[in-house]
Amino acid sequence: MTPGSGRQVGKTILDRIGSTPLVRLDRLTAHQPGVQILGKAEWVNPGGSVKDRAASSIVTAAQTAGQLPPGKILLDATSGNTGIAYAMLGAAQGFPVNLCMPSNVSAERKRILEAYGAKVVWTDPADGSDGAIRVARKLAAEHPEKYFYADQYGNENNWRAHYHGTANEIWEQTEGKITHFVASLGTSGTFMGTTRRLRELNPKIKCISMQPDSPFHGLEGLKHMATAIVPPIYDPKLADWNIYMATERAYAMAKWLARNEGLLVGISSAAAVAASLEIAEGEAAAHREAVVVTILCDSADKYLSEHFWSDPIAADDVLVERLSTNHASVAGSTLD
Ligand SMILES: Cc1ncc(COP(=O)(O)O)c(C=O)c1O
């Protein structure tokens, strides 16, 4: 094709959002015939996380409704990934982005947002992600003419991204064989949207949500719903059941996945895999076949400065013990 012939080649960065691969975690269930765990590799999205889907859905709907005209600033509270996604979209499409974030987010996140040119209002780390939400709400209420408040926690276009995208991709990629869906809860958009659509496709699919087991946790991006500002889009009744996850277990799984599956995933992804393993082991014990699909929200890139990667894994960690026993026969399996 010659330049100027009217046809365009290649894709824009925004066309690359979604259609992420499913990765088989075969070594994790090597000792359990009949069960399979599959992770959706969301770090392949151009902004590096699952939140590209929600952010682009929110932005596209706002643009269509005329809520983001030239001169208006997109404003939202975020613990990181949604902010990165907005910043990428704003840079690519030419609208300014202001984010409210706790000031203790990792240095990597700060650098990424700076690189995209987003402005950040730093909030008190002691107030966590709820503190950032309160500041964003206040700014939006005080300056409605200045901001389009994207409100990812209350915006229905968040979960719709997963209803129209993530769920259908999973259905097609597993050829309809998915039996269980496991996802973590932050805004809850991923779990809500994917679950709603999967249930339409096959009401027998079990959908399991996962959240931190305490208000003070290291599962970045996730909310302990009992003590947090509950996202307006969250409906707990949608889950068949919920798993509470300890941060230490997620750390142990993150290391295990890096060293045994060759997968460098983020902490919430590792937590989701640990929850999926609980489901898979339960099904295997009951002599049932299962295809468990979970969401690997982002890669380890933004968490590499965390100490747990080099800390010795606690010898009494239940997960480590279980994996040690189960994987004694898997060649080269390593835990520390
Ligand atoms: C790393 C990470 N994992 C999980 C989630 C939760 O996704 P959702 O907001 O769709 O519940 C988020 C949300 O920001 C996240 O950043």
CSV table of C-alpha atoms and ligand atoms in Angstrom, one decimal:
chain,number,residue,atom,x,y,z
A,1,MET,CA,0.0,0.0,0.0
A,2,THR,CA,1.3,3.5,-0.8
A,3,PRO,CA,1.1,6.3,1.7
A,4,GLY,CA,-1.9,8.6,1.0
A,5,SER,CA,-4.0,5.9,-0.7
A,6,GLY,CA,-6.6,6.4,2.0
A,7,ARG,CA,-6.3,3.1,3.8
A,8,GLN,CA,-4.6,3.0,7.2
A,9,VAL,CA,-2.3,0.2,8.3
A,10,GLY,CA,-1.6,-0.9,11.9
A,11,LYS,CA,-3.6,-0.3,15.1
A,12,THR,CA,-3.7,2.7,17.5
A,13,ILE,CA,-2.6,2.0,21.0
A,14,LEU,CA,-6.2,2.2,22.1
A,15,ASP,CA,-7.3,-0.5,19.6
A,16,ARG,CA,-5.0,-2.8,21.6
A,17,ILE,CA,-7.2,-2.8,24.7
A,18,GLY,CA,-8.8,-6.2,25.4
A,19,SER,CA,-8.5,-9.5,23.6
A,20,THR,CA,-5.9,-10.7,26.1
A,21,PRO,CA,-4.5,-14.2,26.1
A,22,LEU,CA,-5.5,-17.0,28.5
A,23,VAL,CA,-2.5,-18.6,30.1
A,24,ARG,CA,-2.6,-22.2,31.4
A,25,LEU,CA,-1.1,-22.7,34.9
A,26,ASP,CA,-0.4,-26.3,34.4
A,27,ARG,CA,2.3,-26.9,37.1
A,28,LEU,CA,0.0,-25.5,39.8
A,29,THR,CA,-2.5,-28.3,39.3
A,30,ALA,CA,-0.1,-31.0,38.0
A,31,HIS,CA,-1.0,-33.3,40.8
A,32,GLN,CA,-4.8,-32.9,40.3
A,33,PRO,CA,-6.1,-34.6,37.2
A,34,GLY,CA,-9.3,-33.2,35.8
A,35,VAL,CA,-8.8,-29.6,37.1
A,36,GLN,CA,-7.3,-26.7,35.2
A,37,ILE,CA,-6.5,-23.1,36.2
A,38,LEU,CA,-6.4,-20.5,33.5
A,39,GLY,CA,-5.3,-16.9,34.0
A,40,LYS,CA,-6.3,-14.0,31.8
A,41,ALA,CA,-3.1,-12.0,31.1
A,42,GLU,CA,-4.4,-8.5,31.5
A,43,TRP,CA,-0.9,-6.9,31.7
A,44,VAL,CA,-0.9,-7.3,27.9
A,45,ASN,CA,-3.2,-4.3,27.7
A,46,PRO,CA,-1.3,-1.1,26.6
A,47,GLY,CA,-1.5,0.5,30.0
A,48,GLY,CA,-0.4,-2.7,31.6
A,49,SER,CA,-3.5,-3.7,33.5
A,50,VAL,CA,-7.2,-4.9,33.4
A,51,LYS,CA,-8.2,-1.3,34.2
A,52,ASP,CA,-7.6,-0.2,30.6
A,53,ARG,CA,-10.9,-1.8,29.9
A,54,ALA,CA,-12.9,0.1,32.5
A,55,ALA,CA,-11.2,3.4,31.8
A,56,SER,CA,-11.7,3.3,28.1
A,57,SER,CA,-15.4,2.2,28.5
A,58,ILE,CA,-15.9,5.2,30.9
A,59,VAL,CA,-14.1,7.7,28.7
A,60,THR,CA,-15.8,6.5,25.5
A,61,ALA,CA,-19.3,6.8,27.1
A,62,ALA,CA,-18.5,10.2,28.5
A,63,GLN,CA,-17.3,11.4,25.1
A,64,THR,CA,-20.4,10.1,23.4
A,65,ALA,CA,-22.6,11.8,26.0
A,66,GLY,CA,-20.7,15.1,25.6
A,67,GLN,CA,-19.5,15.0,29.2
A,68,LEU,CA,-15.8,15.5,28.3
A,69,PRO,CA,-15.7,18.4,25.8
A,70,PRO,CA,-12.5,20.2,25.0
A,71,GLY,CA,-11.2,22.1,28.1
A,72,LYS,CA,-12.8,19.7,30.7
A,73,ILE,CA,-10.5,17.8,32.9
A,74,LEU,CA,-11.1,14.1,33.7
A,75,LEU,CA,-11.0,13.6,37.5
A,76,ASP,CA,-11.0,10.4,39.5
A,77,ALA,CA,-9.8,8.6,42.6
A,78,THR,CA,-7.5,5.7,42.0
A,79,SER,CA,-5.0,3.4,43.7
A,80,GLY,CA,-3.0,3.3,40.6
A,81,ASN,CA,-4.0,1.2,37.6
A,82,THR,CA,-7.1,3.1,36.6
A,83,GLY,CA,-5.1,6.3,36.9
A,84,ILE,CA,-2.5,4.9,34.6
A,85,ALA,CA,-5.2,3.9,32.1
A,86,TYR,CA,-6.8,7.4,32.2
A,87,ALA,CA,-3.4,9.0,31.9
A,88,MET,CA,-2.6,6.9,28.8
A,89,LEU,CA,-6.0,7.7,27.2
A,90,GLY,CA,-5.7,11.4,28.0
A,91,ALA,CA,-2.3,11.5,26.4
A,92,ALA,CA,-3.4,9.7,23.3
A,93,GLN,CA,-6.7,11.6,22.9
A,94,GLY,CA,-5.6,15.0,24.1
A,95,PHE,CA,-7.7,15.6,27.3
A,96,PRO,CA,-6.1,16.5,30.7
A,97,VAL,CA,-6.2,14.1,33.6
A,98,ASN,CA,-6.2,14.9,37.3
A,99,LEU,CA,-6.0,12.0,39.8
A,100,CYS,CA,-6.5,11.7,43.6
A,101,MET,CA,-4.2,9.0,45.0
A,102,PRO,CA,-2.8,8.1,48.4
A,103,SER,CA,0.8,9.4,48.5
A,104,ASN,CA,2.2,6.0,49.6
A,105,VAL,CA,1.7,4.3,46.2
A,106,SER,CA,4.8,2.8,44.8
A,107,ALA,CA,7.5,4.9,43.2
A,108,GLU,CA,7.0,3.0,40.0
A,109,ARG,CA,3.4,4.2,39.7
A,110,LYS,CA,4.4,7.8,40.4
A,111,ARG,CA,7.0,7.6,37.6
A,112,ILE,CA,4.5,6.1,35.1
A,113,LEU,CA,1.9,8.8,35.8
A,114,GLU,CA,4.5,11.5,35.5
A,115,ALA,CA,5.7,10.1,32.2
A,116,TYR,CA,2.2,10.2,30.8
A,117,GLY,CA,1.8,13.8,32.0
A,118,ALA,CA,-1.1,13.3,34.4
A,119,LYS,CA,-1.5,15.6,37.4
A,120,VAL,CA,-1.9,14.0,40.8
A,121,VAL,CA,-3.5,15.3,44.0
A,122,TRP,CA,-1.8,13.3,46.7
A,123,THR,CA,-4.0,12.3,49.6
A,124,ASP,CA,-3.2,11.1,53.2
A,125,PRO,CA,-1.9,7.5,53.1
A,126,ALA,CA,-3.5,6.9,56.5
A,127,ASP,CA,-6.9,7.4,54.8
A,128,GLY,CA,-6.1,4.8,52.1
A,129,SER,CA,-8.1,4.7,48.9
A,130,ASP,CA,-11.3,5.9,50.7
A,131,GLY,CA,-9.4,9.1,51.5
A,132,ALA,CA,-8.7,9.6,47.8
A,133,ILE,CA,-12.4,9.0,47.0
A,134,ARG,CA,-13.5,11.6,49.5
A,135,VAL,CA,-11.1,14.2,48.1
A,136,ALA,CA,-12.2,13.5,44.5
A,137,ARG,CA,-15.9,13.8,45.5
A,138,LYS,CA,-15.2,17.2,47.2
A,139,LEU,CA,-13.2,18.6,44.2
A,140,ALA,CA,-15.9,17.4,41.8
A,141,ALA,CA,-18.7,19.0,43.9
A,142,GLU,CA,-16.8,22.3,44.2
A,143,HIS,CA,-15.8,22.7,40.6
A,144,PRO,CA,-18.4,21.0,38.4
A,145,GLU,CA,-17.6,23.3,35.4
A,146,LYS,CA,-14.0,22.3,35.5
A,147,TYR,CA,-14.1,18.5,35.9
A,148,PHE,CA,-15.7,15.5,34.4
A,149,TYR,CA,-15.8,13.2,37.5
A,150,ALA,CA,-15.4,9.7,36.1
A,151,ASP,CA,-16.2,8.0,39.4
A,152,GLN,CA,-15.0,4.5,38.6
A,153,TYR,CA,-16.6,3.2,41.8
A,154,GLY,CA,-20.1,4.3,40.8
A,155,ASN,CA,-19.9,4.4,37.0
A,156,GLU,CA,-22.0,1.6,35.3
A,157,ASN,CA,-19.7,1.8,32.3
A,158,ASN,CA,-17.0,0.2,34.5
A,159,TRP,CA,-18.6,-3.2,34.8
A,160,ARG,CA,-20.1,-2.9,31.3
A,161,ALA,CA,-16.5,-3.1,29.8
A,162,HIS,CA,-16.3,-6.6,31.3
A,163,TYR,CA,-19.8,-7.6,30.4
A,164,HIS,CA,-19.2,-6.8,26.7
A,165,GLY,CA,-15.5,-7.7,26.6
A,166,THR,CA,-13.8,-9.9,29.3
A,167,ALA,CA,-16.7,-12.4,29.7
A,168,ASN,CA,-17.2,-13.1,26.0
A,169,GLU,CA,-13.5,-13.5,25.5
A,170,ILE,CA,-13.3,-16.0,28.3
A,171,TRP,CA,-16.3,-17.9,26.9
A,172,GLU,CA,-14.8,-18.1,23.4
A,173,GLN,CA,-11.3,-18.9,24.6
A,174,THR,CA,-12.5,-21.8,26.8
A,175,GLU,CA,-14.9,-22.9,24.1
A,176,GLY,CA,-17.7,-22.6,26.7
A,177,LYS,CA,-15.9,-25.1,29.0
A,178,ILE,CA,-15.4,-22.6,31.9
A,179,THR,CA,-16.9,-24.0,35.2
A,180,HIS,CA,-15.7,-21.5,37.7
A,181,PHE,CA,-14.8,-17.8,37.5
A,182,VAL,CA,-12.7,-16.2,40.2
A,183,ALA,CA,-12.0,-12.4,40.5
A,184,SER,CA,-10.7,-10.0,43.0
A,185,LEU,CA,-12.8,-7.0,44.3
A,186,GLY,CA,-11.5,-3.4,44.0
A,187,THR,CA,-14.3,-1.3,42.4
A,188,SER,CA,-15.8,-4.7,41.7
A,189,GLY,CA,-16.3,-3.8,38.0
A,190,THR,CA,-14.3,-6.9,36.7
A,191,PHE,CA,-16.3,-9.3,38.9
A,192,MET,CA,-19.7,-7.7,38.4
A,193,GLY,CA,-19.6,-7.4,34.6
A,194,THR,CA,-17.9,-10.7,33.8
A,195,THR,CA,-20.2,-12.6,36.2
A,196,ARG,CA,-23.4,-11.0,34.8
A,197,ARG,CA,-22.5,-12.1,31.2
A,198,LEU,CA,-21.1,-15.5,32.0
A,199,ARG,CA,-24.3,-16.3,33.9
A,200,GLU,CA,-26.3,-15.5,30.8
A,201,LEU,CA,-24.1,-17.7,28.7
A,202,ASN,CA,-24.3,-20.6,31.2
A,203,PRO,CA,-26.1,-20.2,34.6
A,204,LYS,CA,-24.2,-23.2,36.0
A,205,ILE,CA,-20.9,-21.4,36.1
A,206,LYS,CA,-19.9,-20.7,39.7
A,207,CYS,CA,-18.6,-17.1,40.2
A,208,ILE,CA,-16.4,-16.5,43.2
A,209,SER,CA,-15.3,-13.1,44.5
A,210,MET,CA,-12.1,-12.6,46.5
A,211,GLN,CA,-11.1,-9.8,48.8
A,212,PRO,CA,-8.5,-9.0,51.5
A,213,ASP,CA,-9.0,-10.7,54.8
A,214,SER,CA,-8.4,-7.6,56.8
A,215,PRO,CA,-8.7,-3.8,56.5
A,216,PHE,CA,-4.9,-3.4,56.6
A,217,HIS,CA,-3.6,-5.5,53.8
A,218,GLY,CA,-1.0,-5.4,51.0
A,219,LEU,CA,-3.3,-6.5,48.2
A,220,GLU,CA,-3.0,-3.2,46.2
A,221,GLY,CA,-6.1,-2.3,44.2
A,222,LEU,CA,-8.4,-4.5,46.4
A,223,LYS,CA,-11.0,-3.5,49.0
A,224,HIS,CA,-12.0,-5.1,52.3
A,225,MET,CA,-15.6,-4.4,51.7
A,226,ALA,CA,-16.8,-4.7,55.3
A,227,THR,CA,-14.7,-1.7,56.3
A,228,ALA,CA,-14.4,0.3,53.1
A,229,ILE,CA,-16.6,2.8,51.3
A,230,VAL,CA,-18.7,0.2,49.4
A,231,PRO,CA,-18.6,0.9,45.7
A,232,PRO,CA,-22.1,1.8,44.4
A,233,ILE,CA,-21.7,-0.7,41.5
A,234,TYR,CA,-20.9,-3.6,43.9
A,235,ASP,CA,-23.7,-6.2,44.5
A,236,PRO,CA,-22.5,-8.9,46.9
A,237,LYS,CA,-25.5,-11.1,46.0
A,238,LEU,CA,-23.9,-11.8,42.6
A,239,ALA,CA,-21.2,-14.1,44.1
A,240,ASP,CA,-21.8,-17.8,44.7
A,241,TRP,CA,-19.3,-17.4,47.4
A,242,ASN,CA,-16.5,-15.1,48.6
A,243,ILE,CA,-12.9,-16.0,49.6
A,244,TYR,CA,-11.0,-13.8,52.1
A,245,MET,CA,-7.3,-13.8,51.2
A,246,ALA,CA,-4.3,-13.2,53.4
A,247,THR,CA,-1.6,-10.9,52.1
A,248,GLU,CA,1.2,-13.4,53.0
A,249,ARG,CA,-0.5,-16.1,51.0
A,250,ALA,CA,-0.6,-13.8,48.0
A,251,TYR,CA,3.1,-13.0,48.4
A,252,ALA,CA,4.0,-16.7,48.6
A,253,MET,CA,2.0,-17.4,45.5
A,254,ALA,CA,3.6,-14.5,43.6
A,255,LYS,CA,7.0,-16.0,44.3
A,256,TRP,CA,5.8,-19.5,43.5
A,257,LEU,CA,4.4,-18.4,40.1
A,258,ALA,CA,7.5,-16.5,39.2
A,259,ARG,CA,9.8,-19.5,40.0
A,260,ASN,CA,7.6,-22.3,38.8
A,261,GLU,CA,5.4,-21.0,36.1
A,262,GLY,CA,7.7,-18.3,34.8
A,263,LEU,CA,5.0,-15.7,35.4
A,264,LEU,CA,5.8,-12.4,37.1
A,265,VAL,CA,2.4,-11.3,38.2
A,266,GLY,CA,1.2,-8.5,40.5
A,267,ILE,CA,0.0,-9.2,44.1
A,268,SER,CA,-3.7,-9.1,43.4
A,269,SER,CA,-3.1,-11.6,40.5
A,270,ALA,CA,-1.3,-13.9,42.8
A,271,ALA,CA,-4.1,-13.6,45.4
A,272,ALA,CA,-6.6,-14.5,42.6
A,273,VAL,CA,-4.5,-17.6,41.7
A,274,ALA,CA,-4.3,-18.7,45.4
A,275,ALA,CA,-8.1,-18.4,45.6
A,276,SER,CA,-8.5,-20.3,42.3
A,277,LEU,CA,-6.2,-23.1,43.7
A,278,GLU,CA,-8.6,-23.4,46.7
A,279,ILE,CA,-11.5,-23.9,44.3
A,280,ALA,CA,-9.6,-26.4,42.1
A,281,GLU,CA,-8.4,-28.4,45.1
A,282,GLY,CA,-12.0,-28.6,46.4
A,283,GLU,CA,-13.3,-29.8,43.0
A,284,ALA,CA,-10.4,-32.3,42.6
A,285,ALA,CA,-11.2,-33.7,46.2
A,286,ALA,CA,-14.8,-34.1,45.1
A,287,HIS,CA,-13.7,-36.0,42.0
A,288,ARG,CA,-15.2,-33.3,39.7
A,289,GLU,CA,-13.6,-31.9,36.6
A,290,ALA,CA,-13.2,-28.1,36.6
A,291,VAL,CA,-11.9,-25.3,34.3
A,292,VAL,CA,-11.2,-22.4,36.7
A,293,VAL,CA,-10.6,-19.0,35.0
A,294,THR,CA,-9.2,-16.1,36.9
A,295,ILE,CA,-8.0,-12.6,36.1
A,296,LEU,CA,-4.3,-11.7,36.3
A,297,CYS,CA,-4.9,-8.0,36.7
A,298,ASP,CA,-1.3,-6.8,36.2
A,299,SER,CA,2.3,-7.9,36.1
A,300,ALA,CA,4.9,-7.6,38.8
A,301,ASP,CA,6.5,-4.6,37.2
A,302,LYS,CA,5.0,-2.0,39.6
A,303,TYR,CA,5.7,-4.1,42.7
A,304,LEU,CA,9.4,-5.1,42.2
A,305,SER,CA,10.6,-2.8,44.9
A,306,GLU,CA,8.5,-4.7,47.5
A,307,HIS,CA,10.6,-6.6,50.0
A,308,PHE,CA,8.7,-9.9,49.9
A,309,TRP,CA,10.5,-11.0,46.7
A,310,SER,CA,13.7,-11.3,48.6
A,311,ASP,CA,12.3,-12.2,52.1
A,312,PRO,CA,12.5,-15.9,53.0
A,313,ILE,CA,9.1,-17.4,52.8
A,314,ALA,CA,7.8,-18.3,56.3
A,315,ALA,CA,8.2,-22.0,56.8
A,316,ASP,CA,4.8,-22.3,58.4
A,317,ASP,CA,2.9,-20.7,55.6
A,318,VAL,CA,0.0,-23.1,54.8
A,319,LEU,CA,0.2,-22.5,51.1
A,320,VAL,CA,3.9,-23.2,50.9
A,321,GLU,CA,3.4,-26.4,52.9
A,322,ARG,CA,0.7,-27.5,50.6
A,323,LEU,CA,2.5,-26.7,47.5
A,324,SER,CA,5.7,-28.4,48.8
A,325,THR,CA,3.7,-31.6,49.5
A,326,ASN,CA,1.8,-31.5,46.2
A,327,HIS,CA,4.7,-30.6,44.1
A,328,ALA,CA,7.3,-32.9,45.5
A,329,SER,CA,6.9,-34.9,42.4
A,330,VAL,CA,7.0,-32.0,39.9
A,331,ALA,CA,10.5,-31.8,38.5
A,332,GLY,CA,12.3,-28.6,39.4
A,333,SER,CA,9.5,-27.2,41.5
A,334,THR,CA,11.0,-24.6,43.8
A,335,LEU,CA,9.5,-22.6,46.7
A,336,ASP,CA,12.3,-20.5,48.2
B,1,LIG,C1,-3.9,-4.6,40.6
B,1,LIG,C2,-5.4,-4.6,40.7
B,1,LIG,N1,-6.1,-5.7,40.9
B,1,LIG,C3,-7.4,-5.8,41.0
B,1,LIG,C4,-8.2,-4.7,40.8
B,1,LIG,C5,-9.7,-4.8,41.0
B,1,LIG,O1,-10.4,-4.6,39.8
B,1,LIG,P1,-11.9,-4.0,39.9
B,1,LIG,O2,-11.7,-2.6,40.2
B,1,LIG,O3,-12.4,-4.3,38.5
B,1,LIG,O4,-12.6,-4.7,41.0
B,1,LIG,C6,-7.6,-3.5,40.6
B,1,LIG,C7,-8.3,-2.2,40.5
B,1,LIG,O5,-7.8,-1.1,40.4
B,1,LIG,C8,-6.2,-3.4,40.5
B,1,LIG,O6,-5.5,-2.3,40.2
